[in-house]
Tab-separated table of C-alpha atoms in Angstrom:
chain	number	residue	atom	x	y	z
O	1	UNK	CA	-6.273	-3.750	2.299
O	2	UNK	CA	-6.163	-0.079	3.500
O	3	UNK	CA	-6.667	1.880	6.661
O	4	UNK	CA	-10.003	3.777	6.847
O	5	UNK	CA	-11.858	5.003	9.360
O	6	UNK	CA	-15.981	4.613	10.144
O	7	UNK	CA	-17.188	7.930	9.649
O	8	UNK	CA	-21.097	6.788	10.461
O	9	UNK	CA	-23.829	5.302	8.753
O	10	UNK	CA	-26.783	6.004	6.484
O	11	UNK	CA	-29.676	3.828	4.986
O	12	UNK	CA	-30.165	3.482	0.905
O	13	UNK	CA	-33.109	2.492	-0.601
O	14	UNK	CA	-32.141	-0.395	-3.519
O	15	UNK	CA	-34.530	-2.526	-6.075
O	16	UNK	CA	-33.915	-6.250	-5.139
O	17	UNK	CA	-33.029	-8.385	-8.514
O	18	UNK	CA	-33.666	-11.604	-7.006
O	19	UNK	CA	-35.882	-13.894	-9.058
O	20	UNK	CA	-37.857	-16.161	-7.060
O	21	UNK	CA	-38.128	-13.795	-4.177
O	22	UNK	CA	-40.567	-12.115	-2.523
O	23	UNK	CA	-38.692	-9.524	-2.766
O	24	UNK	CA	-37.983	-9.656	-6.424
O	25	UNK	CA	-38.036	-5.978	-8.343
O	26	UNK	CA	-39.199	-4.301	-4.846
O	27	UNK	CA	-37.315	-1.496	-3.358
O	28	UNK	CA	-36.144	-2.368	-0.048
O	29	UNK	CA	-33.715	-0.276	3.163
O	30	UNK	CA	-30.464	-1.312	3.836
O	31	UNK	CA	-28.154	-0.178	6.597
O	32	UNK	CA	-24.469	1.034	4.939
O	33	UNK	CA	-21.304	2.297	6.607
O	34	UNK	CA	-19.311	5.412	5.413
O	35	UNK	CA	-15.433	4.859	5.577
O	36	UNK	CA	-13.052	8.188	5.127
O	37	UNK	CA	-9.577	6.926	4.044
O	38	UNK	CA	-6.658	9.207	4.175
O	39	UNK	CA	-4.584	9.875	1.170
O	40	UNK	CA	-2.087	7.190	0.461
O	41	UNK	CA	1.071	7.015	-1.394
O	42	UNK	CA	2.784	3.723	-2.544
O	43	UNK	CA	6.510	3.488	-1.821
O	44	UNK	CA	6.894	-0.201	-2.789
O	45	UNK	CA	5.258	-3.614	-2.804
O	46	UNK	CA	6.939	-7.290	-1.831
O	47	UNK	CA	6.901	-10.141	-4.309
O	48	UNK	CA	5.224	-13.606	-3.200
O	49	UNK	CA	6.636	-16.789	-4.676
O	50	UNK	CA	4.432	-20.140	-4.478
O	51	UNK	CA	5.396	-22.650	-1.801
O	52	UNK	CA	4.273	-26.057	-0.951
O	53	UNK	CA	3.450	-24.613	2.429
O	54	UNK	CA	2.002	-21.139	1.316
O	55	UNK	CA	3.051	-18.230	0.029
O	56	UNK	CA	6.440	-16.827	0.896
O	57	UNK	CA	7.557	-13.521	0.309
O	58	UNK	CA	10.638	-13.131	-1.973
O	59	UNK	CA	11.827	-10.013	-1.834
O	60	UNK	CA	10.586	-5.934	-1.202
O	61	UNK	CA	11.200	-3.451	-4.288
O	62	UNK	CA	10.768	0.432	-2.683
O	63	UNK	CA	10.740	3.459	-5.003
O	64	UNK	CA	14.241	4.841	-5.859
O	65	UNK	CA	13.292	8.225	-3.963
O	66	UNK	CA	11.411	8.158	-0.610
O	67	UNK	CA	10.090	11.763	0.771
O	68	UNK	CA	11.336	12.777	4.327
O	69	UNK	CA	7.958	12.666	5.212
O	70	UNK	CA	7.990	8.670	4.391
O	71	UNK	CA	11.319	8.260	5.752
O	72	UNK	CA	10.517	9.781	9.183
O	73	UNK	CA	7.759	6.823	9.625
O	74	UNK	CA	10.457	4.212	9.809
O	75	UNK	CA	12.589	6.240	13.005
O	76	UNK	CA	10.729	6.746	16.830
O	77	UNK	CA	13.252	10.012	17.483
O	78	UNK	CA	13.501	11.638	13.877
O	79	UNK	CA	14.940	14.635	15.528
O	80	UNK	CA	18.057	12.494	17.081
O	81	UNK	CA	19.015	10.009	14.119
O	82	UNK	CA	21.629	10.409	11.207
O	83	UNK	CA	18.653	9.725	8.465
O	84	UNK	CA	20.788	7.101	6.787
O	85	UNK	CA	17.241	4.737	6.269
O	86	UNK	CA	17.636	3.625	2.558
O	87	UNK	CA	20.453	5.448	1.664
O	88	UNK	CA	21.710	2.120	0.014
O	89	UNK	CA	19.202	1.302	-1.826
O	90	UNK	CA	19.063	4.833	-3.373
O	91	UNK	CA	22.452	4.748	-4.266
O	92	UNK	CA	21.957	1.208	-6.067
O	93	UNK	CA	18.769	3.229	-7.813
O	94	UNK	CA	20.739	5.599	-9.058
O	95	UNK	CA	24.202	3.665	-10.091
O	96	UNK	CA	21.733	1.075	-12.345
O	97	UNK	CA	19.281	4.647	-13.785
O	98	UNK	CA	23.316	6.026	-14.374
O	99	UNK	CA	24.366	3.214	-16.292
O	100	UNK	CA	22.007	3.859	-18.987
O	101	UNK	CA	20.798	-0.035	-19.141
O	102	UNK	CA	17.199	-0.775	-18.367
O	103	UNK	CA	14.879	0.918	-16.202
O	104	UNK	CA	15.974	0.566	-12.584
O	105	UNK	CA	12.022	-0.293	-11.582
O	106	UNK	CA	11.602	-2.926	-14.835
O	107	UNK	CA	14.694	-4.872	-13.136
O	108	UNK	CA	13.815	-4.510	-9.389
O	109	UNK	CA	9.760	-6.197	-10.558
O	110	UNK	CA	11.617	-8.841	-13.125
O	111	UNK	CA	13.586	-9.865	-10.123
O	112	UNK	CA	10.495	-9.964	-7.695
């Protein structure tokens, strides 16, 4: 799921495959809506684990560098604040990628 916006509507004009129609291999009108996303970036994703009541989630894995643009979504007075939003977690990102071991990402998704 993404956030679009309806931009309007058109008509197309599609050939029915339907066998045992009426309308079978007959061009008919629909009504369609046009949606206009704006361009997305992905900065993380959570991990689910199966429950006997549902799913539950397990744990959040964000990219080791966020953009102050990103950043500046999680404050309501950017121009006031000390900017310190995932300052943690970059420094783990960078003390595992320093270590030389595995791939800081490859251990955050084995763990989700």
């Amino acid at each position: 799921a993404f956030m679009s916006y309806k931009a309007g509507m058109t008509h197309i004009v599609r050939d029915v495959d339907k066998p045992g129609s009426k309308l079978h291999k007959k061009e008919v009108v629909e009504p369609v809506t046009v949606l206009e996303s704006p361009p997305m970036m992905v900065v993380g994703f959570v991990g689910y684990i199966e429950t006997p009541r549902g799913l539950r989630a397990l744990t959040s894995v964000w990219a080791g560098h966020l953009s102050d643009e990103c950043k500046r979504r999680f404050y309501r007075n950017w121009h006031r604040v000390k900017r310190k939003a995932f300052t943690k977690y970059q420094k783990r990102w960078e003390e595992t990628k320093g270590k030389g071991g595995e791939e800081p990402m490859a251990a955050e998704i084995a763990r989700a």
